[in-house]
Amino acid sequence: MTAIRVLLVDDDPLVRAGLSFMMGGADDIEIVGEAADGGEVEALVDRTRPHVVLMDIRMPAVDGLTATESLRRREDAPQVVVLTTFHADEQVLRALRAGAAGFVLKDTPPAEIVAAVRRVAAGDPVLSPAVTRQLMAHAAGAATDTRRTRARERVADLNDREREVAVAVGRGLANAEIAAELYMSVATVKTHVSRILAKLGLNNRVQIALLAHDAGLLEEPGDH
């Protein structure tokens, strides 16, 4: 099995040392590099080719948000997991809109951070339904009229079935739950999710959830 290559980005050397020690014990994870600032990230990614970047948001020169946005614009973009001390704030939301696959709190138990890296490397987001709902609630104050109009224009490209799946993703449901609710197979749900991502030019289901929220779809459960 190929080891998951991880890059650590945090301005606190103690945090980096702790993460490195914690993950070094996992047979399937290899720490390929460390950075103390977002400005070092692109060159390190070129050199080390990580699968996953653990990215602190608050750093002195180039913050993790800016670094995430520039990383996710790359064709060969690694997955990004944001490290934060806050459950839901505007910077976390911006990182998720930019394409981060999820976030973990810095005081998360070591085994859970390792599990989050494994999930992201496998293509799954690291947001539980509860956290997704919390983020949606936080985003409620951030959905401006302009953002809502733009989001509605984008979701207009979806057909009825894709729209139903997008709403279910926005509610934080897993594929098996969506399959049961909409009477389709898990494989069909995955196909719909892939089509939604391709049609809307999104990176992951976290972005689907945020777009569904911005468009007001989560307020209209009966509207197809």
Coordinates of N, CA and C in Angstrom, one line a residue:
M1 N 0.8 -1.2 0.0 CA 0.0 0.0 0.0 C 0.9 1.3 0.0
T2 N 0.5 2.2 -0.9 CA 1.3 3.4 -0.9 C 1.0 4.3 0.3
A3 N 2.0 4.8 0.9 CA 1.8 5.7 2.1 C 1.2 7.0 1.7
I4 N 0.4 7.6 2.6 CA -0.3 8.9 2.4 C 0.8 9.9 2.7
R5 N 1.1 10.7 1.7 CA 2.2 11.8 1.9 C 1.6 13.0 2.4
V6 N 2.0 13.5 3.6 CA 1.4 14.6 4.3 C 2.4 15.7 4.5
L7 N 2.0 17.0 4.2 CA 2.8 18.2 4.4 C 2.1 18.9 5.6
L8 N 2.9 19.3 6.6 CA 2.4 20.1 7.7 C 2.8 21.5 7.6
V9 N 1.8 22.4 7.8 CA 2.0 23.8 7.6 C 1.4 24.5 8.9
D10 N 2.3 25.0 9.8 CA 1.9 25.7 11.0 C 3.0 26.6 11.5
D11 N 2.7 27.8 11.9 CA 3.8 28.7 12.3 C 4.4 28.3 13.7
D12 N 3.7 27.4 14.4 CA 4.2 27.0 15.8 C 5.0 25.7 15.7
P13 N 6.3 25.8 15.9 CA 7.1 24.6 15.8 C 6.7 23.5 16.7
L14 N 6.1 23.8 17.9 CA 5.6 22.8 18.8 C 4.4 22.0 18.3
V15 N 3.5 22.8 17.6 CA 2.4 22.1 16.9 C 2.8 21.2 15.8
R16 N 3.8 21.7 15.0 CA 4.3 20.8 13.9 C 5.0 19.6 14.5
A17 N 5.8 19.7 15.6 CA 6.5 18.6 16.2 C 5.4 17.6 16.7
G18 N 4.4 18.1 17.4 CA 3.4 17.2 17.9 C 2.6 16.4 16.8
L19 N 2.3 17.1 15.7 CA 1.6 16.5 14.6 C 2.5 15.4 14.0
S20 N 3.8 15.8 13.8 CA 4.7 14.9 13.2 C 4.9 13.6 14.0
F21 N 5.0 13.8 15.3 CA 5.2 12.7 16.2 C 3.9 11.8 16.2
M22 N 2.8 12.5 16.2 CA 1.5 11.8 16.3 C 1.3 10.9 15.0
M23 N 1.6 11.5 13.9 CA 1.4 10.8 12.6 C 2.5 9.8 12.2
G24 N 3.7 10.1 12.8 CA 4.8 9.2 12.5 C 4.6 7.8 12.9
G25 N 3.7 7.6 13.9 CA 3.4 6.3 14.4 C 2.5 5.5 13.5
A26 N 1.9 6.1 12.5 CA 1.0 5.4 11.6 C 1.8 4.8 10.4
D27 N 1.6 3.5 10.2 CA 2.3 2.9 9.1 C 2.0 3.4 7.7
D28 N 0.8 3.9 7.5 CA 0.4 4.3 6.2 C 0.5 5.8 5.9
I29 N 1.2 6.5 6.8 CA 1.3 8.0 6.7 C 2.8 8.4 6.7
E30 N 3.2 9.2 5.7 CA 4.6 9.7 5.7 C 4.6 11.2 5.7
I31 N 5.3 11.8 6.7 CA 5.4 13.3 6.7 C 6.5 13.6 5.7
V32 N 6.2 14.3 4.7 CA 7.2 14.6 3.6 C 7.8 16.0 3.7
G33 N 7.2 16.8 4.6 CA 7.7 18.2 4.7 C 7.0 19.0 5.7
E34 N 7.6 20.1 6.1 CA 7.0 21.0 7.1 C 7.2 22.5 6.6
A35 N 6.3 23.3 6.9 CA 6.4 24.7 6.5 C 5.9 25.6 7.7
A36 N 6.5 26.7 7.9 CA 6.1 27.6 9.0 C 5.2 28.8 8.5
D37 N 5.0 28.9 7.2 CA 4.2 29.9 6.7 C 3.6 29.5 5.3
G38 N 2.5 30.1 5.0 CA 1.8 29.8 3.8 C 2.6 30.1 2.5
G39 N 3.5 31.1 2.7 CA 4.4 31.5 1.5 C 5.3 30.4 1.1
E40 N 5.6 29.4 2.0 CA 6.5 28.3 1.6 C 5.8 27.2 1.0
V41 N 4.5 27.2 1.0 CA 3.8 26.0 0.6 C 3.9 25.5 -0.8
E42 N 3.8 26.4 -1.8 CA 3.8 26.0 -3.2 C 5.1 25.4 -3.6
A43 N 6.2 25.9 -3.2 CA 7.5 25.4 -3.5 C 7.7 24.0 -2.9
L44 N 7.2 23.9 -1.6 CA 7.3 22.6 -0.9 C 6.4 21.5 -1.6
V45 N 5.2 21.9 -2.0 CA 4.3 21.0 -2.7 C 5.0 20.5 -4.0
D46 N 5.6 21.4 -4.7 CA 6.3 21.1 -6.0 C 7.4 20.0 -5.7
R47 N 8.1 20.2 -4.5 CA 9.2 19.3 -4.2 C 8.8 18.0 -3.6
T48 N 7.8 18.0 -2.8 CA 7.4 16.8 -2.0 C 6.2 16.1 -2.5
R49 N 5.4 16.7 -3.3 CA 4.2 16.0 -3.9 C 3.3 15.4 -2.8
P50 N 2.8 16.1 -1.9 CA 2.0 15.5 -0.8 C 0.6 15.2 -1.4
H51 N 0.0 14.2 -0.7 CA -1.4 13.9 -1.1 C -2.4 14.8 -0.2
V52 N -1.9 15.1 1.0 CA -2.7 15.9 1.9 C -1.9 17.0 2.6
V53 N -2.4 18.2 2.7 CA -1.7 19.3 3.4 C -2.6 19.6 4.6
L54 N -1.9 19.5 5.8 CA -2.6 20.0 7.0 C -2.2 21.5 7.2
M55 N -3.2 22.4 7.1 CA -2.9 23.8 6.9 C -3.5 24.6 8.1
D56 N -2.6 25.3 8.8 CA -3.0 26.2 9.8 C -3.6 27.5 9.1
I57 N -4.7 28.1 9.7 CA -5.3 29.2 9.0 C -4.5 30.5 9.4
R58 N -4.2 30.7 10.6 CA -3.6 31.9 11.0 C -2.0 31.8 11.1
M59 N -1.4 32.5 10.1 CA 0.1 32.5 10.1 C 0.5 34.0 9.8
P60 N 1.7 34.4 10.2 CA 2.1 35.8 10.2 C 2.2 36.4 8.8
A61 N 2.8 35.8 7.8 CA 3.0 36.4 6.5 C 1.9 36.1 5.5
V62 N 2.0 34.8 5.0 CA 0.9 34.4 4.1 C 0.0 33.4 4.9
D63 N -1.3 33.7 5.1 CA -2.1 32.9 5.9 C -2.5 31.6 5.2
G64 N -3.1 30.7 5.9 CA -3.5 29.4 5.3 C -4.6 29.5 4.3
L65 N -5.4 30.5 4.5 CA -6.5 30.8 3.6 C -6.0 31.1 2.2
T66 N -5.1 32.1 2.1 CA -4.5 32.4 0.8 C -3.7 31.3 0.2
A67 N -3.0 30.5 1.0 CA -2.3 29.4 0.5 C -3.2 28.3 0.0
T68 N -4.3 28.1 0.7 CA -5.3 27.1 0.2 C -5.9 27.5 -1.1
E69 N -6.3 28.7 -1.2 CA -6.8 29.2 -2.5 C -5.9 29.0 -3.7
S70 N -4.6 29.3 -3.5 CA -3.6 29.2 -4.6 C -3.4 27.7 -4.8
L71 N -3.3 26.9 -3.8 CA -3.1 25.4 -4.0 C -4.2 24.8 -4.8
R72 N -5.5 25.1 -4.4 CA -6.6 24.5 -5.1 C -6.8 24.9 -6.5
R73 N -6.1 25.9 -6.9 CA -6.2 26.3 -8.3 C -5.3 25.5 -9.2
R74 N -4.4 24.7 -8.6 CA -3.5 23.9 -9.4 C -4.2 22.7 -9.9
E75 N -3.7 22.2 -11.1 CA -4.3 21.0 -11.7 C -4.1 19.8 -10.8
D76 N -2.9 19.7 -10.2 CA -2.5 18.5 -9.4 C -2.7 18.8 -7.9
A77 N -3.7 19.6 -7.6 CA -3.9 20.1 -6.2 C -4.0 18.9 -5.2
P78 N -3.2 19.0 -4.1 CA -3.4 18.1 -3.0 C -4.6 18.4 -2.3
Q79 N -5.1 17.5 -1.5 CA -6.2 17.8 -0.6 C -5.7 18.7 0.5
V80 N -6.6 19.6 1.0 CA -6.2 20.4 2.1 C -7.2 20.2 3.3
V81 N -6.6 20.0 4.5 CA -7.4 19.9 5.7 C -6.9 21.1 6.6
V82 N -7.9 22.0 6.9 CA -7.6 23.2 7.7 C -7.5 22.9 9.2
L83 N -6.4 23.4 9.8 CA -6.2 23.3 11.2 C -6.7 24.6 11.9
T84 N -7.6 24.5 12.8 CA -8.1 25.7 13.4 C -8.4 25.5 14.9
T85 N -8.6 26.6 15.6 CA -9.0 26.6 17.0 C -10.5 26.9 17.1
F86 N -11.1 27.2 16.0 CA -12.5 27.6 16.1 C -13.4 26.6 15.3
H87 N -14.6 26.3 15.8 CA -15.5 25.4 15.1 C -15.9 26.0 13.7
A88 N -16.4 27.2 13.8 CA -17.0 27.8 12.6 C -16.7 29.3 12.7
D89 N -15.9 29.8 11.8 CA -15.8 31.2 11.7 C -15.6 31.6 10.2
E90 N -15.6 32.8 9.9 CA -15.6 33.2 8.4 C -14.4 32.7 7.7
Q91 N -13.2 32.6 8.4 CA -12.1 32.1 7.7 C -12.2 30.6 7.3
V92 N -12.7 29.8 8.2 CA -13.0 28.4 8.0 C -13.9 28.3 6.8
L93 N -15.0 29.1 6.8 CA -15.9 29.0 5.6 C -15.2 29.4 4.3
R94 N -14.4 30.4 4.3 CA -13.7 30.8 3.1 C -12.8 29.7 2.6
A95 N -12.1 29.0 3.6 CA -11.2 27.9 3.2 C -12.0 26.8 2.5
L96 N -13.2 26.5 3.1 CA -14.0 25.4 2.5 C -14.5 25.9 1.2
R97 N -14.9 27.1 1.0 CA -15.4 27.6 -0.3 C -14.2 27.5 -1.3
A98 N -13.0 27.7 -0.8 CA -11.8 27.6 -1.7 C -11.5 26.2 -2.1
G99 N -12.1 25.2 -1.5 CA -11.8 23.9 -1.9 C -11.2 23.0 -0.8
A100 N -11.0 23.5 0.4 CA -10.5 22.6 1.5 C -11.5 21.5 1.7
A101 N -10.9 20.3 2.0 CA -11.8 19.1 2.1 C -12.5 19.0 3.5
G102 N -12.1 19.9 4.4 CA -12.6 19.9 5.7 C -11.7 20.6 6.7
F103 N -12.0 20.5 8.0 CA -11.2 21.1 9.0 C -11.1 20.2 10.2
V104 N -10.1 20.3 11.0 CA -10.0 19.7 12.3 C -9.5 20.7 13.3
L105 N -10.1 20.6 14.5 CA -9.6 21.5 15.6 C -8.3 21.0 16.1
K106 N -7.5 22.0 16.5 CA -6.1 21.7 17.0 C -6.1 20.8 18.2
D107 N -7.2 20.8 19.0 CA -7.3 20.0 20.2 C -8.0 18.6 20.0
T108 N -8.2 18.3 18.7 CA -8.8 17.0 18.3 C -7.8 15.9 18.8
P109 N -8.4 14.8 19.3 CA -7.5 13.7 19.7 C -6.7 13.2 18.5
P110 N -5.4 12.8 18.8 CA -4.5 12.3 17.7 C -5.1 11.3 16.7
A111 N -5.8 10.3 17.3 CA -6.3 9.2 16.4 C -7.3 9.8 15.4
E112 N -8.1 10.8 15.9 CA -9.1 11.4 15.0 C -8.4 12.2 13.9
I113 N -7.3 12.9 14.2 CA -6.6 13.7 13.1 C -6.1 12.7 12.1
V114 N -5.5 11.6 12.5 CA -5.0 10.6 11.6 C -6.1 10.0 10.8
A115 N -7.2 9.7 11.4 CA -8.4 9.2 10.7 C -8.9 10.2 9.6
A116 N -8.8 11.5 10.0 CA -9.3 12.6 9.0 C -8.4 12.6 7.8
V117 N -7.0 12.5 8.0 CA -6.1 12.5 6.9 C -6.4 11.3 6.0
R118 N -6.7 10.1 6.6 CA -7.0 8.9 5.8 C -8.2 9.1 5.0
R119 N -9.3 9.7 5.6 CA -10.5 9.9 4.9 C -10.3 10.8 3.7
V120 N -9.6 11.9 3.9 CA -9.4 12.9 2.9 C -8.6 12.3 1.7
A121 N -7.6 11.5 2.1 CA -6.8 10.9 1.1 C -7.6 9.9 0.2
A122 N -8.6 9.4 0.8 CA -9.5 8.4 0.1 C -10.6 9.1 -0.6
G123 N -10.6 10.5 -0.5 CA -11.6 11.2 -1.3 C -12.9 11.6 -0.5
D124 N -12.9 11.4 0.8 CA -14.1 11.7 1.6 C -13.8 13.0 2.4
P125 N -14.9 13.8 2.5 CA -14.7 15.0 3.3 C -14.6 14.7 4.8
V126 N -14.0 15.6 5.5 CA -14.0 15.4 7.0 C -14.9 16.3 7.7
L127 N -16.1 16.4 7.3 CA -17.1 17.1 8.0 C -18.3 16.2 8.4
S128 N -18.6 16.1 9.7 CA -19.7 15.4 10.1 C -21.0 16.1 9.8
P129 N -22.2 15.5 9.7 CA -23.4 16.2 9.5 C -23.6 17.3 10.5
A130 N -23.3 17.0 11.8 CA -23.5 18.1 12.8 C -22.6 19.3 12.5
V131 N -21.4 19.1 12.1 CA -20.5 20.2 11.8 C -21.0 20.9 10.5
T132 N -21.5 20.2 9.6 CA -22.0 20.8 8.3 C -23.2 21.7 8.7
R133 N -24.1 21.2 9.5 CA -25.2 22.0 9.9 C -24.8 23.3 10.7
Q134 N -23.7 23.1 11.5 CA -23.2 24.3 12.3 C -22.6 25.3 11.3
L135 N -21.9 24.8 10.3 CA -21.3 25.8 9.3 C -22.4 26.5 8.5
M136 N -23.5 25.7 8.1 CA -24.6 26.3 7.4 C -25.2 27.4 8.2
A137 N -25.4 27.2 9.5 CA -26.0 28.2 10.4 C -25.1 29.4 10.4
H138 N -23.8 29.2 10.5 CA -22.8 30.3 10.5 C -22.9 31.1 9.2
A139 N -23.0 30.3 8.1 CA -23.0 30.9 6.8 C -24.3 31.8 6.6
A140 N -25.3 31.5 7.4 CA -26.6 32.2 7.1 C -26.4 33.7 7.1
G141 N -25.6 34.2 8.0 CA -25.4 35.7 8.0 C -24.5 36.1 6.9
A142 N -23.8 35.2 6.2 CA -22.9 35.6 5.2 C -23.4 35.5 3.8
A143 N -24.7 35.0 3.6 CA -25.2 34.8 2.3 C -25.8 36.2 1.8
T144 N -25.0 36.9 1.1 CA -25.5 38.2 0.6 C -26.4 38.0 -0.6
D145 N -27.1 39.0 -0.9 CA -28.0 38.9 -2.1 C -27.3 38.6 -3.4
T146 N -26.1 39.2 -3.5 CA -25.3 38.9 -4.7 C -24.9 37.4 -4.7
R147 N -24.4 36.9 -3.6 CA -24.0 35.5 -3.5 C -25.2 34.6 -3.8
R148 N -26.3 35.0 -3.3 CA -27.5 34.1 -3.5 C -27.9 34.1 -5.0
T149 N -27.9 35.3 -5.6 CA -28.2 35.3 -7.0 C -27.3 34.5 -7.9
R150 N -26.0 34.6 -7.6 CA -25.0 33.9 -8.3 C -25.1 32.4 -8.1
A151 N -25.4 32.0 -6.9 CA -25.5 30.6 -6.6 C -26.8 30.0 -7.3
R152 N -27.8 30.8 -7.3 CA -29.1 30.3 -8.0 C -28.8 30.1 -9.5
E153 N -28.0 31.0 -10.1 CA -27.7 30.9 -11.5 C -26.9 29.6 -11.7
R154 N -26.0 29.3 -10.8 CA -25.2 28.1 -11.0 C -26.0 26.8 -10.8
V155 N -26.9 26.7 -9.8 CA -27.6 25.5 -9.6 C -28.7 25.3 -10.6
A156 N -29.0 26.3 -11.4 CA -30.0 26.2 -12.4 C -29.6 25.2 -13.5
D157 N -28.3 24.9 -13.6 CA -27.7 23.9 -14.5 C -28.0 22.5 -14.1
L158 N -28.5 22.3 -12.9 CA -28.7 20.9 -12.4 C -30.1 20.5 -12.8
N159 N -30.3 19.2 -13.1 CA -31.6 18.6 -13.4 C -32.3 18.3 -12.0
D160 N -33.5 17.9 -12.1 CA -34.3 17.7 -10.8 C -33.6 16.8 -9.8
R161 N -33.1 15.6 -10.4 CA -32.6 14.6 -9.5 C -31.3 15.1 -8.9
E162 N -30.4 15.8 -9.7 CA -29.2 16.3 -9.2 C -29.4 17.3 -8.1
R163 N -30.5 18.1 -8.3 CA -30.8 19.1 -7.4 C -31.2 18.5 -6.0
E164 N -32.0 17.4 -6.1 CA -32.4 16.7 -4.9 C -31.2 16.1 -4.1
V165 N -30.2 15.6 -4.9 CA -29.0 15.1 -4.3 C -28.2 16.2 -3.7
A166 N -28.1 17.3 -4.4 CA -27.4 18.5 -3.9 C -28.0 19.0 -2.5
V167 N -29.3 19.0 -2.5 CA -30.0 19.4 -1.2 C -29.6 18.4 -0.1
A168 N -29.6 17.1 -0.4 CA -29.3 16.1 0.6 C -27.9 16.2 1.1
V169 N -27.0 16.5 0.2 CA -25.6 16.7 0.5 C -25.5 17.9 1.4
G170 N -26.3 19.0 1.1 CA -26.3 20.2 1.9 C -26.8 20.0 3.3
R171 N -27.6 19.0 3.4 CA -28.2 18.6 4.8 C -27.2 17.8 5.6
G172 N -26.1 17.4 4.9 CA -25.0 16.7 5.6 C -25.2 15.2 5.6
L173 N -26.1 14.7 4.7 CA -26.3 13.2 4.6 C -25.2 12.5 3.9
A174 N -24.9 11.3 4.4 CA -23.9 10.4 3.7 C -24.6 9.8 2.5
N175 N -23.8 9.2 1.6 CA -24.3 8.6 0.4 C -25.4 7.5 0.7
A176 N -25.1 6.7 1.7 CA -26.1 5.6 2.0 C -27.4 6.2 2.5
E177 N -27.4 7.3 3.2 CA -28.6 8.0 3.7 C -29.3 8.6 2.5
I178 N -28.6 9.2 1.6 CA -29.2 9.8 0.4 C -29.9 8.7 -0.4
A179 N -29.2 7.6 -0.6 CA -29.7 6.5 -1.4 C -31.1 6.0 -0.8
A180 N -31.1 5.9 0.5 CA -32.3 5.4 1.2 C -33.5 6.4 1.1
E181 N -33.1 7.7 1.2 CA -34.2 8.7 1.2 C -34.7 8.9 -0.2
L182 N -33.9 8.8 -1.2 CA -34.3 9.1 -2.6 C -34.5 7.9 -3.5
Y183 N -34.5 6.7 -2.8 CA -34.8 5.4 -3.4 C -33.9 5.2 -4.7
M184 N -32.6 5.2 -4.4 CA -31.6 4.9 -5.5 C -30.5 4.2 -4.9
S185 N -29.6 3.6 -5.7 CA -28.5 2.8 -5.2 C -27.4 3.8 -4.7
V186 N -26.5 3.3 -3.9 CA -25.3 4.2 -3.5 C -24.5 4.5 -4.7
A187 N -24.3 3.6 -5.6 CA -23.6 3.9 -6.8 C -24.2 5.0 -7.6
T188 N -25.5 5.0 -7.7 CA -26.2 6.1 -8.4 C -26.0 7.4 -7.7
V189 N -26.1 7.4 -6.4 CA -25.8 8.6 -5.7 C -24.4 9.2 -6.0
K190 N -23.4 8.3 -6.0 CA -22.0 8.7 -6.3 C -21.9 9.3 -7.7
T191 N -22.7 8.7 -8.6 CA -22.7 9.2 -10.0 C -23.2 10.6 -10.0
H192 N -24.4 10.8 -9.4 CA -25.0 12.1 -9.3 C -24.1 13.1 -8.7
V193 N -23.4 12.8 -7.6 CA -22.5 13.7 -6.9 C -21.3 14.1 -7.9
S194 N -20.8 13.1 -8.6 CA -19.7 13.3 -9.6 C -20.2 14.3 -10.7
R195 N -21.4 14.1 -11.1 CA -22.0 15.0 -12.2 C -22.2 16.4 -11.7
I196 N -22.6 16.5 -10.4 CA -22.9 17.8 -9.8 C -21.5 18.6 -9.7
L197 N -20.5 17.9 -9.3 CA -19.2 18.5 -9.1 C -18.7 19.0 -10.5
A198 N -18.8 18.1 -11.5 CA -18.4 18.4 -12.8 C -19.1 19.6 -13.4
K199 N -20.5 19.6 -13.3 CA -21.3 20.6 -13.9 C -21.0 22.0 -13.2
L200 N -20.8 22.0 -11.9 CA -20.7 23.2 -11.2 C -19.2 23.7 -11.0
G201 N -18.3 22.8 -11.5 CA -16.9 23.1 -11.3 C -16.4 23.2 -9.9
L202 N -16.9 22.2 -9.1 CA -16.6 22.2 -7.6 C -15.6 21.1 -7.3
N203 N -14.9 21.2 -6.2 CA -13.9 20.2 -5.8 C -14.4 19.1 -5.0
N204 N -15.4 19.3 -4.1 CA -15.9 18.3 -3.2 C -17.3 18.6 -2.7
R205 N -17.8 17.6 -1.9 CA -19.2 17.8 -1.4 C -19.4 18.9 -0.4
V206 N -18.3 19.3 0.2 CA -18.4 20.5 1.1 C -18.8 21.7 0.3
Q207 N -18.2 21.9 -0.8 CA -18.6 23.0 -1.7 C -20.0 22.9 -2.2
I208 N -20.5 21.6 -2.5 CA -21.9 21.4 -2.9 C -22.8 21.9 -1.8
A209 N -22.5 21.5 -0.6 CA -23.3 21.9 0.6 C -23.4 23.4 0.7
L210 N -22.2 24.1 0.6 CA -22.2 25.6 0.7 C -23.0 26.2 -0.4
L211 N -22.8 25.7 -1.6 CA -23.5 26.3 -2.7 C -25.1 26.1 -2.6
A212 N -25.5 24.9 -2.2 CA -26.9 24.7 -1.9 C -27.5 25.6 -0.9
H213 N -26.7 25.9 0.1 CA -27.1 26.8 1.2 C -27.2 28.2 0.6
D214 N -26.2 28.6 -0.1 CA -26.1 30.0 -0.7 C -27.3 30.2 -1.6
A215 N -27.7 29.2 -2.4 CA -28.8 29.3 -3.3 C -30.2 29.3 -2.6
G216 N -30.2 29.0 -1.3 CA -31.4 29.0 -0.6 C -32.2 27.6 -0.7
L217 N -31.5 26.6 -1.3 CA -32.2 25.3 -1.5 C -32.5 24.6 -0.2
L218 N -31.8 24.9 0.8 CA -32.0 24.2 2.1 C -33.2 24.8 2.8
E219 N -33.7 25.9 2.4 CA -34.8 26.5 3.0 C -36.1 26.1 2.3
E220 N -35.9 25.4 1.2 CA -37.1 25.0 0.3 C -37.2 23.5 0.1
P221 N -37.4 22.7 1.2 CA -37.4 21.3 1.0 C -38.4 20.8 0.0
G222 N -39.5 21.5 -0.2 CA -40.5 21.0 -1.1 C -40.4 21.5 -2.5
D223 N -39.4 22.3 -2.8 CA -39.2 22.9 -4.1 C -38.2 22.1 -4.9
H224 N -38.7 21.6 -6.1 CA -37.8 20.8 -6.9 C -37.7 21.5 -8.3

